[in-house]
mmCIF file of C-alpha atoms in Angstrom:
data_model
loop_
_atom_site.group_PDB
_atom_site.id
_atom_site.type_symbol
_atom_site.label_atom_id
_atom_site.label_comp_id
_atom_site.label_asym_id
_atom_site.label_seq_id
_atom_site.Cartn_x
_atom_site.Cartn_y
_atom_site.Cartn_z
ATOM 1 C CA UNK X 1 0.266 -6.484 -7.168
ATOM 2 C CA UNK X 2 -0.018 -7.965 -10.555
ATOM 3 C CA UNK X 3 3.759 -9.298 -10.039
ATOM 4 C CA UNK X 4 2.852 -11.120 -7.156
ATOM 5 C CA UNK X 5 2.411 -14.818 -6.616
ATOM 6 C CA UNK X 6 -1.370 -15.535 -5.927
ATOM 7 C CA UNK X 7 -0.447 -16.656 -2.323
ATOM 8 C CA UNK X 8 1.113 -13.511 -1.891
ATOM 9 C CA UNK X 9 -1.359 -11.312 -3.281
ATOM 10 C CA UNK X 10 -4.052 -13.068 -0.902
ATOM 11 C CA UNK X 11 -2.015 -12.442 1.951
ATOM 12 C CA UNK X 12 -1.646 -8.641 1.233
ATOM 13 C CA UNK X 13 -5.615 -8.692 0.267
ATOM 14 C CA UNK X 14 -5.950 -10.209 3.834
ATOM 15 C CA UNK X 15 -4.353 -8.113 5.560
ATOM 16 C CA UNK X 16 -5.781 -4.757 3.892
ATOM 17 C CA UNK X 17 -7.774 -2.585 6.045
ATOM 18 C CA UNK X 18 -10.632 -0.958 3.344
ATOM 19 C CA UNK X 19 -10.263 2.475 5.881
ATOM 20 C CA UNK X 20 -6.295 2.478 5.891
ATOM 21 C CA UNK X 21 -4.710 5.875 4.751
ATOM 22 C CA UNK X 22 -2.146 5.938 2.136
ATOM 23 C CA UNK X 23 0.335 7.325 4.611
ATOM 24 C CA UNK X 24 -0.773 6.533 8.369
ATOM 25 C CA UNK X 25 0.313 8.394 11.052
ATOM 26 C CA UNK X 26 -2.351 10.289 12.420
ATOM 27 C CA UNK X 27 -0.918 9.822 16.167
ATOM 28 C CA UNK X 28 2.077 12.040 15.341
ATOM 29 C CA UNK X 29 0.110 13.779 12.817
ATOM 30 C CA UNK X 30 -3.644 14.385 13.597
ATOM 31 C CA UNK X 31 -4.368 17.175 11.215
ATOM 32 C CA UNK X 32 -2.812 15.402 8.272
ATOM 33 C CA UNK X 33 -1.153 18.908 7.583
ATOM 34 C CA UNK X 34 2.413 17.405 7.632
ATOM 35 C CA UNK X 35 3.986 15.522 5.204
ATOM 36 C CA UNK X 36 5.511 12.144 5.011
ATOM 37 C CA UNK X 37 9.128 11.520 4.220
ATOM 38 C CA UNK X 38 10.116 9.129 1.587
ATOM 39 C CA UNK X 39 12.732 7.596 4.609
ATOM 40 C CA UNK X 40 9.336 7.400 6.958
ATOM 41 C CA UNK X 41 7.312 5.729 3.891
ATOM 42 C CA UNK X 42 9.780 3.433 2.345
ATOM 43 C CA UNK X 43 9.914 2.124 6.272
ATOM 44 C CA UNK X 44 6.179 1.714 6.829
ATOM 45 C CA UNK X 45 5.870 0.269 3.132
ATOM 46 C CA UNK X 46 8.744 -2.426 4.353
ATOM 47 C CA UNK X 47 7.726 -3.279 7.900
ATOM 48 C CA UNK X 48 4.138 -3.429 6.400
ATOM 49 C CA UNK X 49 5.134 -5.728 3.811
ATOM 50 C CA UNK X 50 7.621 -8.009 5.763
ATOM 51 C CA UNK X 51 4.602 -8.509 8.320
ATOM 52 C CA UNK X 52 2.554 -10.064 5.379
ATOM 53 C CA UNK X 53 5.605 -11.823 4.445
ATOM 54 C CA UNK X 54 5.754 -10.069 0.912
ATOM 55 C CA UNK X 55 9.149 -9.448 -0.629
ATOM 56 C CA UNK X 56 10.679 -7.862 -2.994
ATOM 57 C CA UNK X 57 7.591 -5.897 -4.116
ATOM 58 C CA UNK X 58 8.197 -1.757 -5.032
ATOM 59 C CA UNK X 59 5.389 1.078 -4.291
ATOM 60 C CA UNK X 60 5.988 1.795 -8.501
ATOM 61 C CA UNK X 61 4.934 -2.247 -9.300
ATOM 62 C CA UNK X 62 1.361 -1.082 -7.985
ATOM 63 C CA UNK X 63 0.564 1.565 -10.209
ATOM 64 C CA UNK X 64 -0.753 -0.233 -12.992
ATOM 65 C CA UNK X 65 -2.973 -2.574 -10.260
ATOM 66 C CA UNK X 66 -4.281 0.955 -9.136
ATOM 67 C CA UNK X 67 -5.158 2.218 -12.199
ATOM 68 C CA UNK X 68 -7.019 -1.193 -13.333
ATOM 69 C CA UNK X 69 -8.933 -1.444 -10.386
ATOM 70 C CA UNK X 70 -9.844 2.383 -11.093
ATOM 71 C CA UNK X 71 -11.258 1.984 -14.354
ATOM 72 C CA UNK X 72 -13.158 -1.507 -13.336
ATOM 73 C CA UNK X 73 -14.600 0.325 -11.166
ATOM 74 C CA UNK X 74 -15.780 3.204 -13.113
ATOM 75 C CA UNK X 75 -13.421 6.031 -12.849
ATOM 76 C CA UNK X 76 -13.365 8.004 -15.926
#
């Protein structure tokens, strides 16, 4: 998220749910046992993105936000 405009980034911070799964489709997928396509991800991560009117962000430009927020928050 680092790449992302502050407006941007407040809108995605806005409109993150604390409780949402990485991939979320417990209706079709209760268990969790099953796993997500890249094809069914890479559409959730777009329609999720174009409804907090982000663009042109890729799941790989978050890694290094992840791992930040990790170690300020005391992983080892």
């Amino acid at each position: 998220m680092s790449t992302l405009s502050p407006r941007e980034r407040q809108r995605v911070e806005d409109g993150w749910e604390q409780t949402m799964p990485l991939f979320p489709r417990s209706v079709r997928n209760p268990d969790l046992v099953f796993e997500l396509s890249q094809d069914a991800f890479r559409r959730s991560w777009g329609l999720w993105l174009k409804s907090l009117g982000v663009r042109n962000l890729k799941t790989h430009q978050t890694r290094a936000t992840l791992a930040t927020s990790l170690l300020n928050n005391g992983a080892p």
